Amino acid sequence: MNLRILIYVSTAQDGVLATRVLGAAGIETFVCTGIPQLVTELGRGCGALLVAEEVIQGAALLPLRSFVQEQPGWSDLPVLVLTTRGSDSIDAQRAVETLGNVSLLERPVRTIGLISAVHSALRARERQYQVRLADQRKDEFLATLAHELRNPLAPIRTSMSIISRLQPLPEIARLSAIVDRQVMHLTRLVDDLLDVARITTGKVVLQSQRTTLRSVLTHALEISSSAIQDRRHRLTVIQPDEEHAMDADHARVVQSLANLLGNAAKFTPHGGEIVVTATVDGPLAQFRVRDNGKGLAPKSLETIFELFAQAPTPGEPASGLGIGLNLARQFAQMHGGTIEASSEGLGRGSTFVLSLPVVVVVSEAARSAPAPAPADHTERRRVLVVDDNTDAADTLQAFLDIEGFSTAVAYDGQAAVEAVSADPPDVVLMDIGMPRMDGYEAARRIRAATQGIRLIALTGWGQELDRQKAELAGFDRHFVKPVDLQKLLDCLETP
């Protein structure tokens, strides 16, 4: 927490005097001799800026304006301006208009007045630092919570897949499907929590690729289908005959549209109607989600996209976390797009429009190109499953056994290294956070001792930095728990 006072005044004597007065009051100071040095020191941090009006005239004010405008959301640097004519000074007025959080100190300034003003500014600055620290701790908590929730979800989802493959009785199959759908719903909630932490800390990195409007729509509908079916809504989908390509992070765009669909399903009474229309208007692809549900009051339209915002209906308690629409808007804006909401009022339904840049029309020949031949699955592979969560390891081993793989299991990194040394498998599926030896170190040792083994990380940590660390340790692939088992099978069966 940097609470020093940066001083930028017209003469060296003024700087010495201010330093002496504030130093006697126990306040740390640093005198800047020019704008370049002032900008450098601002970047290093301070509690407040004490500046004379005559040294921030004209162009000298521009670097300060840039700094103020580029401050992070938690920061609002207090600026104390020494002025001769108070609020009548043109330079002081410009400073107030440009720098925002400005207090004017009219010369001659009494010692007690200067000290009091600086202490007041430092108290305000300290509160800002405390808010930043609280936000950091919240983000760290959300990231840790998401990780801890992923670990128990993995064996639950794997167990459901095992049950579905054992041809259970119809009632058991029905109940298993319910559990599986709810696990998927919980997984998406965990993903949303983690994305909130990533966005607020600036850790979201878009993985842009060529995708299509139809692919985005199809995958978003797949994610939302259970929520729509559970509430027995009538779903109408309208899309163009021609295919349109987009350069975007497919997963994030799908997540944005799925959040809009899930919102429509949730806030439309049972048996309602949801209409999804995909169109292309010039350079923009638009996904319009319209429902005949509870609608939105005018005041709610102003705040509905804010983080943790709720749009309560009279007589009903608020529901949901209030993060899905915020994430959808954040991801849209990161792609250069927008999301807009409209409603004619409570009880009259809502319409959400997601607009994203579109690239080109995909030719019919490209759309009808033959799919690649399926992989030859006749030669199954030997797989070592490594996880200190014994339930997760044992259920994944059982699932792979049912799928015809030859499997073994280890419950920590050291045991994995020893198992690979004794009988090298074709593939190692390994958790990261484990006792005795974590997955990173185990991967490095396996890579150093043996060649040709595919290493696949299965972990609750899914940020881009985690993927990079896994790659540096020697992992070939990185899956986030609870893993999509079909995608895992496809990976295992790919040479």
Short mmCIF file of C-alpha atoms in Angstrom, two decimals:
data_model
loop_
_atom_site.label_atom_id
_atom_site.label_comp_id
_atom_site.label_asym_id
_atom_site.label_seq_id
_atom_site.Cartn_x
_atom_site.Cartn_y
_atom_site.Cartn_z
CA MET A 1 0.00 0.00 0.00
CA ASN A 2 1.82 3.13 -1.24
CA LEU A 3 0.68 6.25 0.65
CA ARG A 4 3.44 8.70 -0.17
CA ILE A 5 2.59 12.21 -1.41
CA LEU A 6 3.98 13.21 -4.79
CA ILE A 7 4.81 16.92 -4.90
CA TYR A 8 5.10 18.89 -8.14
CA VAL A 9 5.42 22.66 -7.63
CA SER A 10 6.97 25.62 -9.45
CA THR A 11 10.14 26.16 -7.38
CA ALA A 12 12.60 23.98 -5.50
CA GLN A 13 12.04 26.10 -2.39
CA ASP A 14 8.28 25.37 -2.46
CA GLY A 15 9.06 21.65 -2.72
CA VAL A 16 11.45 21.79 0.23
CA LEU A 17 8.91 23.72 2.32
CA ALA A 18 6.06 21.27 1.56
CA THR A 19 8.31 18.32 2.30
CA ARG A 20 9.37 19.82 5.63
CA VAL A 21 5.81 20.58 6.75
CA LEU A 22 4.41 17.18 5.77
CA GLY A 23 7.46 15.29 7.00
CA ALA A 24 7.02 16.85 10.45
CA ALA A 25 3.53 15.34 10.47
CA GLY A 26 4.93 11.89 9.64
CA ILE A 27 3.84 11.93 6.00
CA GLU A 28 6.19 10.48 3.36
CA THR A 29 6.79 12.71 0.33
CA PHE A 30 8.60 12.69 -3.01
CA VAL A 31 9.31 15.89 -4.98
CA CYS A 32 9.13 15.62 -8.78
CA THR A 33 11.12 18.05 -10.91
CA GLY A 34 9.26 17.62 -14.21
CA ILE A 35 6.31 16.02 -15.94
CA PRO A 36 8.26 12.94 -17.18
CA GLN A 37 9.42 12.14 -13.65
CA LEU A 38 5.94 12.80 -12.27
CA VAL A 39 4.37 10.34 -14.72
CA THR A 40 6.99 7.72 -13.83
CA GLU A 41 6.39 8.11 -10.10
CA LEU A 42 2.60 8.03 -10.56
CA GLY A 43 3.05 4.65 -12.21
CA ARG A 44 4.95 3.42 -9.15
CA GLY A 45 2.09 4.41 -6.89
CA CYS A 46 1.20 7.13 -4.42
CA GLY A 47 -1.41 8.17 -1.88
CA ALA A 48 -2.15 11.59 -3.40
CA LEU A 49 -0.71 14.29 -5.64
CA LEU A 50 0.06 17.82 -4.41
CA VAL A 51 0.52 20.13 -7.41
CA ALA A 52 0.67 23.85 -8.08
CA GLU A 53 -1.78 25.21 -10.65
CA GLU A 54 0.94 27.05 -12.62
CA VAL A 55 2.86 23.83 -13.48
CA ILE A 56 -0.12 22.03 -15.03
CA GLN A 57 -1.12 24.60 -17.60
CA GLY A 58 -1.84 23.73 -21.23
CA ALA A 59 -0.05 20.65 -22.56
CA ALA A 60 1.37 19.79 -19.13
CA LEU A 61 -2.13 18.73 -18.07
CA LEU A 62 -2.42 16.08 -20.81
CA PRO A 63 -0.16 13.38 -19.24
CA LEU A 64 -2.05 13.72 -15.96
CA ARG A 65 -5.37 13.38 -17.76
CA SER A 66 -4.13 10.22 -19.47
CA PHE A 67 -3.07 8.74 -16.14
CA VAL A 68 -6.41 9.53 -14.51
CA GLN A 69 -8.38 8.06 -17.42
CA GLU A 70 -6.32 4.86 -17.43
CA GLN A 71 -6.65 4.18 -13.69
CA PRO A 72 -8.09 0.78 -12.76
CA GLY A 73 -11.67 0.73 -11.60
CA TRP A 74 -10.82 0.74 -7.89
CA SER A 75 -8.56 3.81 -8.13
CA ASP A 76 -9.55 7.48 -7.90
CA LEU A 77 -6.32 9.36 -7.14
CA PRO A 78 -6.83 12.39 -4.87
CA VAL A 79 -5.26 15.54 -6.35
CA LEU A 80 -4.60 18.62 -4.20
CA VAL A 81 -4.13 21.79 -6.30
CA LEU A 82 -2.44 24.85 -4.82
CA THR A 83 -4.16 27.88 -6.33
CA THR A 84 -3.91 31.64 -5.90
CA ARG A 85 -7.47 32.58 -6.82
CA GLY A 86 -9.34 29.51 -5.66
CA SER A 87 -12.22 28.38 -7.85
CA ASP A 88 -11.95 31.61 -9.90
CA SER A 89 -8.66 30.39 -11.39
CA ILE A 90 -9.03 29.14 -14.98
CA ASP A 91 -6.18 26.66 -14.47
CA ALA A 92 -7.79 25.32 -11.30
CA GLN A 93 -11.14 24.95 -13.08
CA ARG A 94 -9.48 22.98 -15.88
CA ALA A 95 -7.77 20.74 -13.33
CA VAL A 96 -11.11 20.02 -11.65
CA GLU A 97 -12.76 19.22 -14.99
CA THR A 98 -9.86 17.07 -16.19
CA LEU A 99 -8.57 15.25 -13.11
CA GLY A 100 -11.84 14.54 -11.32
CA ASN A 101 -11.01 13.94 -7.66
CA VAL A 102 -9.57 17.42 -7.00
CA SER A 103 -9.42 19.56 -3.86
CA LEU A 104 -8.41 23.23 -4.17
CA LEU A 105 -6.09 24.73 -1.54
CA GLU A 106 -6.03 28.52 -1.80
CA ARG A 107 -2.74 30.25 -1.08
CA PRO A 108 -1.42 31.18 1.35
CA VAL A 109 -2.11 27.77 2.89
CA ARG A 110 -1.88 27.45 6.64
CA THR A 111 0.20 24.53 7.89
CA ILE A 112 -2.69 22.93 9.74
CA GLY A 113 -4.90 23.29 6.66
CA LEU A 114 -2.36 21.58 4.39
CA ILE A 115 -1.80 18.72 6.82
CA SER A 116 -5.53 18.25 7.35
CA ALA A 117 -6.22 18.18 3.60
CA VAL A 118 -3.43 15.64 3.00
CA HIS A 119 -4.62 13.39 5.83
CA SER A 120 -8.14 13.49 4.41
CA ALA A 121 -6.86 12.55 0.96
CA LEU A 122 -4.76 9.70 2.39
CA ARG A 123 -7.73 8.29 4.32
CA ALA A 124 -9.75 8.24 1.10
CA ARG A 125 -6.85 6.63 -0.76
CA GLU A 126 -6.41 3.99 1.94
CA ARG A 127 -10.08 3.05 1.62
CA GLN A 128 -9.52 2.59 -2.12
CA TYR A 129 -6.61 0.24 -1.43
CA GLN A 130 -8.81 -1.68 1.02
CA VAL A 131 -11.52 -2.04 -1.61
CA ARG A 132 -8.93 -3.34 -4.07
CA LEU A 133 -7.63 -5.85 -1.52
CA ALA A 134 -11.17 -7.01 -0.76
CA ASP A 135 -11.83 -7.47 -4.48
CA GLN A 136 -8.60 -9.43 -4.89
CA ARG A 137 -9.50 -11.71 -1.99
CA LYS A 138 -12.99 -12.18 -3.41
CA ASP A 139 -11.57 -13.12 -6.81
CA GLU A 140 -9.09 -15.52 -5.21
CA PHE A 141 -11.92 -17.05 -3.18
CA LEU A 142 -14.10 -17.51 -6.26
CA ALA A 143 -11.26 -19.13 -8.18
CA THR A 144 -10.48 -21.48 -5.28
CA LEU A 145 -14.16 -22.24 -4.74
CA ALA A 146 -14.59 -23.10 -8.41
CA HIS A 147 -11.57 -25.41 -8.26
CA GLU A 148 -12.76 -27.14 -5.10
CA LEU A 149 -16.24 -27.64 -6.53
CA ARG A 150 -14.88 -29.18 -9.74
CA ASN A 151 -13.15 -32.02 -7.90
CA PRO A 152 -16.27 -33.68 -6.43
CA LEU A 153 -18.21 -33.04 -9.63
CA ALA A 154 -15.78 -35.20 -11.62
CA PRO A 155 -16.54 -38.58 -9.96
CA ILE A 156 -20.27 -37.80 -9.86
CA ARG A 157 -20.38 -37.19 -13.59
CA THR A 158 -18.20 -40.21 -14.34
CA SER A 159 -20.42 -42.42 -12.16
CA MET A 160 -23.49 -41.26 -14.07
CA SER A 161 -21.80 -42.18 -17.34
CA ILE A 162 -20.96 -45.63 -15.98
CA ILE A 163 -24.55 -46.21 -14.87
CA SER A 164 -25.88 -45.18 -18.28
CA ARG A 165 -23.61 -47.75 -19.95
CA LEU A 166 -24.76 -50.60 -17.70
CA GLN A 167 -28.28 -50.67 -19.19
CA PRO A 168 -30.07 -49.89 -15.92
CA LEU A 169 -33.78 -50.28 -15.24
CA PRO A 170 -35.90 -47.51 -16.82
CA GLU A 171 -36.53 -45.72 -13.50
CA ILE A 172 -32.83 -45.76 -12.60
CA ALA A 173 -31.97 -44.51 -16.08
CA ARG A 174 -34.47 -41.65 -15.69
CA LEU A 175 -33.07 -40.65 -12.30
CA SER A 176 -29.51 -40.92 -13.59
CA ALA A 177 -30.36 -38.58 -16.45
CA ILE A 178 -31.76 -36.06 -13.95
CA VAL A 179 -28.58 -36.20 -11.86
CA ASP A 180 -26.45 -35.83 -14.98
CA ARG A 181 -28.40 -32.75 -16.14
CA GLN A 182 -28.11 -31.14 -12.72
CA VAL A 183 -24.38 -31.84 -12.59
CA MET A 184 -24.02 -30.11 -15.95
CA HIS A 185 -26.03 -27.16 -14.62
CA LEU A 186 -23.84 -26.96 -11.53
CA THR A 187 -20.74 -27.17 -13.72
CA ARG A 188 -21.91 -24.18 -15.75
CA LEU A 189 -22.53 -22.22 -12.54
CA VAL A 190 -18.99 -23.03 -11.41
CA ASP A 191 -17.67 -21.91 -14.80
CA ASP A 192 -19.56 -18.62 -14.48
CA LEU A 193 -18.11 -18.03 -11.01
CA LEU A 194 -14.62 -18.66 -12.29
CA ASP A 195 -15.14 -16.39 -15.29
CA VAL A 196 -16.20 -13.56 -12.99
CA ALA A 197 -12.88 -13.88 -11.17
CA ARG A 198 -10.96 -14.07 -14.46
CA ILE A 199 -12.60 -10.99 -15.98
CA THR A 200 -12.22 -8.79 -12.92
CA THR A 201 -8.50 -9.63 -12.75
CA GLY A 202 -7.99 -9.25 -16.50
CA LYS A 203 -7.03 -12.91 -16.96
CA VAL A 204 -9.49 -13.81 -19.71
CA VAL A 205 -7.72 -14.43 -23.02
CA LEU A 206 -9.89 -15.05 -26.07
CA GLN A 207 -8.99 -18.16 -28.09
CA SER A 208 -10.16 -16.92 -31.49
CA GLN A 209 -10.79 -19.40 -34.28
CA ARG A 210 -12.93 -19.67 -37.38
CA THR A 211 -16.42 -20.80 -36.41
CA THR A 212 -19.88 -20.41 -37.91
CA LEU A 213 -23.17 -18.86 -36.95
CA ARG A 214 -24.90 -22.23 -37.23
CA SER A 215 -22.31 -23.96 -35.05
CA VAL A 216 -22.66 -21.32 -32.33
CA LEU A 217 -26.43 -21.59 -32.38
CA THR A 218 -26.41 -25.40 -32.35
CA HIS A 219 -24.05 -25.67 -29.40
CA ALA A 220 -25.87 -22.98 -27.39
CA LEU A 221 -29.18 -24.80 -27.91
CA GLU A 222 -27.59 -28.08 -26.81
CA ILE A 223 -26.42 -26.48 -23.56
CA SER A 224 -29.83 -24.89 -22.90
CA SER A 225 -32.05 -27.74 -24.06
CA SER A 226 -32.54 -29.36 -20.64
CA ALA A 227 -33.64 -26.08 -19.00
CA ILE A 228 -36.07 -25.40 -21.86
CA GLN A 229 -37.46 -28.94 -21.85
CA ASP A 230 -37.77 -29.13 -18.05
CA ARG A 231 -40.11 -26.12 -18.09
CA ARG A 232 -41.94 -27.42 -21.18
CA HIS A 233 -41.37 -24.29 -23.24
CA ARG A 234 -42.18 -24.16 -26.95
CA LEU A 235 -38.97 -23.36 -28.80
CA THR A 236 -38.86 -21.86 -32.29
CA VAL A 237 -35.52 -21.50 -34.08
CA ILE A 238 -35.15 -19.35 -37.20
CA GLN A 239 -31.81 -19.17 -39.01
CA PRO A 240 -30.57 -18.22 -42.50
CA ASP A 241 -30.17 -20.83 -45.23
CA GLU A 242 -26.66 -19.64 -45.99
CA GLU A 243 -23.84 -20.36 -43.59
CA HIS A 244 -21.84 -17.43 -42.18
CA ALA A 245 -18.36 -17.57 -40.68
CA MET A 246 -17.08 -15.71 -37.62
CA ASP A 247 -13.62 -15.25 -36.15
CA ALA A 248 -14.33 -15.64 -32.46
CA ASP A 249 -13.70 -17.61 -29.30
CA HIS A 250 -16.28 -20.27 -30.03
CA ALA A 251 -16.70 -21.37 -26.40
CA ARG A 252 -17.20 -17.81 -25.13
CA VAL A 253 -19.71 -16.87 -27.82
CA VAL A 254 -21.64 -20.09 -27.21
CA GLN A 255 -21.57 -19.35 -23.47
CA SER A 256 -22.96 -15.85 -24.08
CA LEU A 257 -25.86 -17.10 -26.20
CA ALA A 258 -26.52 -20.02 -23.85
CA ASN A 259 -26.75 -17.58 -20.93
CA LEU A 260 -29.41 -15.60 -22.82
CA LEU A 261 -31.34 -18.79 -23.58
CA GLY A 262 -31.03 -20.00 -19.99
CA ASN A 263 -32.25 -16.64 -18.75
CA ALA A 264 -35.28 -16.82 -21.03
CA ALA A 265 -36.08 -20.36 -19.90
CA LYS A 266 -35.74 -19.47 -16.23
CA PHE A 267 -37.89 -16.34 -16.21
CA THR A 268 -40.65 -17.62 -18.47
CA PRO A 269 -43.49 -19.48 -16.70
CA HIS A 270 -43.95 -23.17 -17.53
CA GLY A 271 -45.29 -23.80 -20.99
CA GLY A 272 -44.07 -20.47 -22.34
CA GLU A 273 -42.68 -19.62 -25.75
CA ILE A 274 -39.09 -18.83 -26.70
CA VAL A 275 -38.14 -17.71 -30.20
CA VAL A 276 -34.50 -17.66 -31.27
CA THR A 277 -33.72 -15.85 -34.51
CA ALA A 278 -30.26 -15.79 -36.10
CA THR A 279 -29.75 -13.24 -38.86
CA VAL A 280 -26.95 -11.40 -40.63
CA ASP A 281 -27.28 -7.66 -41.10
CA GLY A 282 -24.32 -6.25 -43.01
CA PRO A 283 -21.15 -6.82 -40.98
CA LEU A 284 -23.02 -8.13 -37.94
CA ALA A 285 -24.47 -11.49 -36.99
CA GLN A 286 -27.40 -11.11 -34.62
CA PHE A 287 -28.89 -13.68 -32.25
CA ARG A 288 -32.29 -12.52 -31.01
CA VAL A 289 -33.82 -14.36 -28.03
CA ARG A 290 -37.47 -13.43 -27.41
CA ASP A 291 -39.74 -14.86 -24.72
CA ASN A 292 -43.25 -14.25 -23.38
CA GLY A 293 -42.15 -14.44 -19.77
CA LYS A 294 -42.09 -12.11 -16.79
CA GLY A 295 -40.62 -9.15 -18.63
CA LEU A 296 -38.57 -6.30 -17.19
CA ALA A 297 -39.45 -3.02 -15.53
CA PRO A 298 -37.84 0.11 -17.05
CA LYS A 299 -35.51 0.49 -14.05
CA SER A 300 -34.34 -3.11 -14.42
CA LEU A 301 -33.39 -2.48 -18.05
CA GLU A 302 -30.85 0.06 -16.81
CA THR A 303 -29.11 -2.36 -14.43
CA ILE A 304 -29.81 -5.87 -15.72
CA PHE A 305 -26.27 -6.36 -17.10
CA GLU A 306 -24.50 -5.26 -13.92
CA LEU A 307 -22.66 -7.90 -11.90
CA PHE A 308 -24.91 -9.57 -9.30
CA ALA A 309 -27.88 -7.52 -10.50
CA GLN A 310 -31.36 -8.95 -9.90
CA ALA A 311 -34.63 -8.06 -11.59
CA PRO A 312 -37.16 -9.06 -8.94
CA THR A 313 -40.80 -9.60 -9.79
CA PRO A 314 -43.31 -8.09 -7.31
CA GLY A 315 -44.37 -10.72 -4.81
CA GLU A 316 -41.54 -13.09 -5.71
CA PRO A 317 -38.06 -13.45 -4.20
CA ALA A 318 -35.01 -12.73 -6.36
CA SER A 319 -33.35 -15.81 -7.82
CA GLY A 320 -30.08 -16.69 -9.50
CA LEU A 321 -26.57 -15.39 -8.94
CA GLY A 322 -26.93 -12.35 -11.20
CA ILE A 323 -23.77 -13.05 -13.17
CA GLY A 324 -24.88 -14.76 -16.41
CA LEU A 325 -26.01 -11.63 -18.27
CA ASN A 326 -22.98 -9.69 -17.07
CA LEU A 327 -20.66 -12.38 -18.44
CA ALA A 328 -22.58 -12.50 -21.72
CA ARG A 329 -22.15 -8.75 -22.18
CA GLN A 330 -18.47 -8.83 -21.18
CA PHE A 331 -17.70 -11.59 -23.69
CA ALA A 332 -19.68 -9.81 -26.42
CA GLN A 333 -17.76 -6.57 -25.84
CA MET A 334 -14.43 -8.44 -25.89
CA HIS A 335 -15.40 -9.60 -29.41
CA GLY A 336 -16.32 -6.08 -30.52
CA GLY A 337 -20.03 -6.84 -30.20
CA THR A 338 -22.96 -5.79 -28.03
CA ILE A 339 -25.94 -7.15 -26.13
CA GLU A 340 -29.12 -5.13 -25.79
CA ALA A 341 -32.26 -5.83 -23.79
CA SER A 342 -35.80 -4.60 -24.32
CA SER A 343 -39.19 -5.25 -22.76
CA GLU A 344 -42.61 -3.67 -22.88
CA GLY A 345 -42.92 -4.08 -19.12
CA LEU A 346 -43.61 -6.63 -16.42
CA GLY A 347 -45.57 -9.64 -17.62
CA ARG A 348 -44.96 -8.82 -21.31
CA GLY A 349 -41.83 -10.79 -22.06
CA SER A 350 -38.29 -9.73 -22.94
CA THR A 351 -36.00 -9.62 -25.95
CA PHE A 352 -32.21 -9.86 -25.85
CA VAL A 353 -30.10 -9.24 -28.95
CA LEU A 354 -26.50 -10.43 -29.19
CA SER A 355 -24.63 -8.74 -32.08
CA LEU A 356 -21.20 -9.93 -33.22
CA PRO A 357 -18.98 -9.20 -36.22
CA VAL A 358 -19.43 -11.69 -39.07
CA VAL A 359 -16.72 -12.56 -41.59
CA VAL A 360 -17.87 -14.18 -44.82
CA VAL A 361 -20.52 -16.42 -46.32
CA VAL A 362 -19.30 -20.01 -46.40
CA SER A 363 -19.76 -21.60 -49.81
CA GLU A 364 -22.18 -24.46 -50.22
CA ALA A 365 -19.29 -26.63 -51.42
CA ALA A 366 -17.41 -26.03 -48.20
CA ARG A 367 -20.49 -26.87 -46.16
CA SER A 368 -21.04 -30.13 -48.00
CA ALA A 369 -17.39 -31.27 -47.87
CA PRO A 370 -17.12 -34.87 -46.71
CA ALA A 371 -16.41 -35.40 -43.04
CA PRO A 372 -13.10 -37.00 -42.12
CA ALA A 373 -13.12 -40.75 -41.77
CA PRO A 374 -13.74 -41.95 -38.23
CA ALA A 375 -10.73 -43.11 -36.28
CA ASP A 376 -9.98 -46.81 -36.05
CA HIS A 377 -10.98 -47.74 -32.51
CA THR A 378 -9.98 -51.40 -32.72
CA GLU A 379 -6.66 -50.91 -30.93
CA ARG A 380 -7.34 -49.73 -27.41
CA ARG A 381 -4.60 -48.20 -25.31
CA ARG A 382 -3.11 -48.71 -21.90
CA VAL A 383 -4.01 -45.81 -19.61
CA LEU A 384 -2.69 -44.84 -16.18
CA VAL A 385 -5.15 -42.75 -14.13
CA VAL A 386 -3.55 -40.54 -11.46
CA ASP A 387 -5.56 -38.59 -8.87
CA ASP A 388 -5.32 -38.20 -5.09
CA ASN A 389 -9.14 -38.09 -5.00
CA THR A 390 -9.65 -41.84 -4.88
CA ASP A 391 -13.30 -41.60 -5.91
CA ALA A 392 -12.34 -39.61 -8.99
CA ALA A 393 -9.51 -42.01 -9.88
CA ASP A 394 -11.52 -45.18 -9.30
CA THR A 395 -14.63 -44.06 -11.18
CA LEU A 396 -12.60 -42.86 -14.16
CA GLN A 397 -10.72 -46.17 -14.19
CA ALA A 398 -14.02 -48.07 -14.10
CA PHE A 399 -15.41 -45.97 -16.95
CA LEU A 400 -12.34 -46.59 -19.11
CA ASP A 401 -12.49 -50.31 -18.31
CA ILE A 402 -16.05 -50.41 -19.63
CA GLU A 403 -14.84 -48.64 -22.78
CA GLY A 404 -12.28 -51.41 -23.32
CA PHE A 405 -9.07 -49.71 -22.23
CA SER A 406 -6.38 -51.47 -20.22
CA THR A 407 -6.04 -49.37 -17.08
CA ALA A 408 -4.06 -48.89 -13.90
CA VAL A 409 -4.39 -46.32 -11.14
CA ALA A 410 -2.07 -44.28 -8.89
CA TYR A 411 -3.05 -41.89 -6.13
CA ASP A 412 -0.20 -39.35 -6.15
CA GLY A 413 2.56 -38.04 -8.39
CA GLN A 414 5.35 -40.14 -6.85
CA ALA A 415 3.33 -43.32 -7.32
CA ALA A 416 2.66 -42.30 -10.93
CA VAL A 417 6.37 -41.89 -11.69
CA GLU A 418 7.08 -45.30 -10.16
CA ALA A 419 4.21 -46.95 -12.09
CA VAL A 420 5.40 -45.49 -15.40
CA SER A 421 8.94 -46.68 -14.69
CA ALA A 422 7.75 -50.21 -13.90
CA ASP A 423 5.29 -50.58 -16.80
CA PRO A 424 5.06 -47.63 -19.21
CA PRO A 425 1.48 -46.98 -20.40
CA ASP A 426 0.45 -45.34 -23.65
CA VAL A 427 -1.36 -42.47 -21.90
CA VAL A 428 -1.25 -40.91 -18.43
CA LEU A 429 -4.35 -39.03 -17.22
CA MET A 430 -3.10 -37.00 -14.27
CA ASP A 431 -4.42 -34.52 -11.73
CA ILE A 432 -2.22 -31.54 -10.81
CA GLY A 433 -2.71 -30.77 -7.12
CA MET A 434 -1.55 -33.93 -5.27
CA PRO A 435 0.44 -34.76 -2.10
CA ARG A 436 4.06 -36.00 -2.10
CA MET A 437 4.54 -34.83 -5.70
CA ASP A 438 2.25 -32.62 -7.79
CA GLY A 439 1.32 -33.31 -11.39
CA TYR A 440 3.75 -30.77 -12.83
CA GLU A 441 6.78 -32.37 -11.20
CA ALA A 442 5.55 -35.88 -12.03
CA ALA A 443 5.13 -34.87 -15.69
CA ARG A 444 8.65 -33.42 -15.82
CA ARG A 445 10.15 -36.61 -14.38
CA ILE A 446 8.17 -38.86 -16.71
CA ARG A 447 9.23 -36.77 -19.71
CA ALA A 448 12.88 -36.91 -18.61
CA ALA A 449 12.85 -40.69 -18.19
CA THR A 450 10.52 -41.93 -20.92
CA GLN A 451 9.62 -40.93 -24.45
CA GLY A 452 6.42 -41.54 -26.40
CA ILE A 453 3.91 -41.41 -23.54
CA ARG A 454 1.01 -38.99 -23.94
CA LEU A 455 0.44 -36.90 -20.82
CA ILE A 456 -3.04 -35.44 -20.31
CA ALA A 457 -3.82 -33.13 -17.39
CA LEU A 458 -7.21 -33.46 -15.69
CA THR A 459 -7.51 -30.63 -13.19
CA GLY A 460 -9.86 -28.19 -11.53
CA TRP A 461 -7.56 -25.30 -12.48
CA GLY A 462 -8.59 -24.01 -15.89
CA GLN A 463 -7.12 -20.54 -16.40
CA GLU A 464 -4.85 -19.78 -19.33
CA LEU A 465 -1.85 -19.59 -16.99
CA ASP A 466 -2.67 -23.11 -15.76
CA ARG A 467 -2.70 -24.39 -19.33
CA GLN A 468 0.65 -22.76 -20.02
CA LYS A 469 2.18 -24.27 -16.87
CA ALA A 470 0.89 -27.70 -17.89
CA GLU A 471 2.41 -27.34 -21.35
CA LEU A 472 5.76 -26.24 -19.91
CA ALA A 473 5.74 -29.26 -17.59
CA GLY A 474 5.33 -31.57 -20.57
CA PHE A 475 1.60 -32.24 -20.80
CA ASP A 476 0.20 -32.76 -24.30
CA ARG A 477 -3.41 -31.83 -23.44
CA HIS A 478 -5.23 -30.04 -20.63
CA PHE A 479 -8.82 -30.86 -19.59
CA VAL A 480 -10.80 -29.10 -16.87
CA LYS A 481 -12.84 -31.15 -14.40
CA PRO A 482 -15.51 -32.40 -14.66
CA VAL A 483 -14.24 -33.48 -18.06
CA ASP A 484 -16.57 -34.12 -21.00
CA LEU A 485 -16.06 -37.88 -21.18
CA GLN A 486 -16.85 -38.12 -24.88
CA LYS A 487 -14.20 -35.52 -25.64
CA LEU A 488 -11.78 -37.43 -23.44
CA LEU A 489 -12.54 -40.65 -25.34
CA ASP A 490 -12.02 -38.87 -28.65
CA CYS A 491 -8.65 -37.64 -27.37
CA LEU A 492 -7.60 -41.09 -26.19
CA GLU A 493 -8.59 -42.68 -29.50
CA THR A 494 -6.73 -40.11 -31.59
CA PRO A 495 -3.23 -41.28 -32.54
#
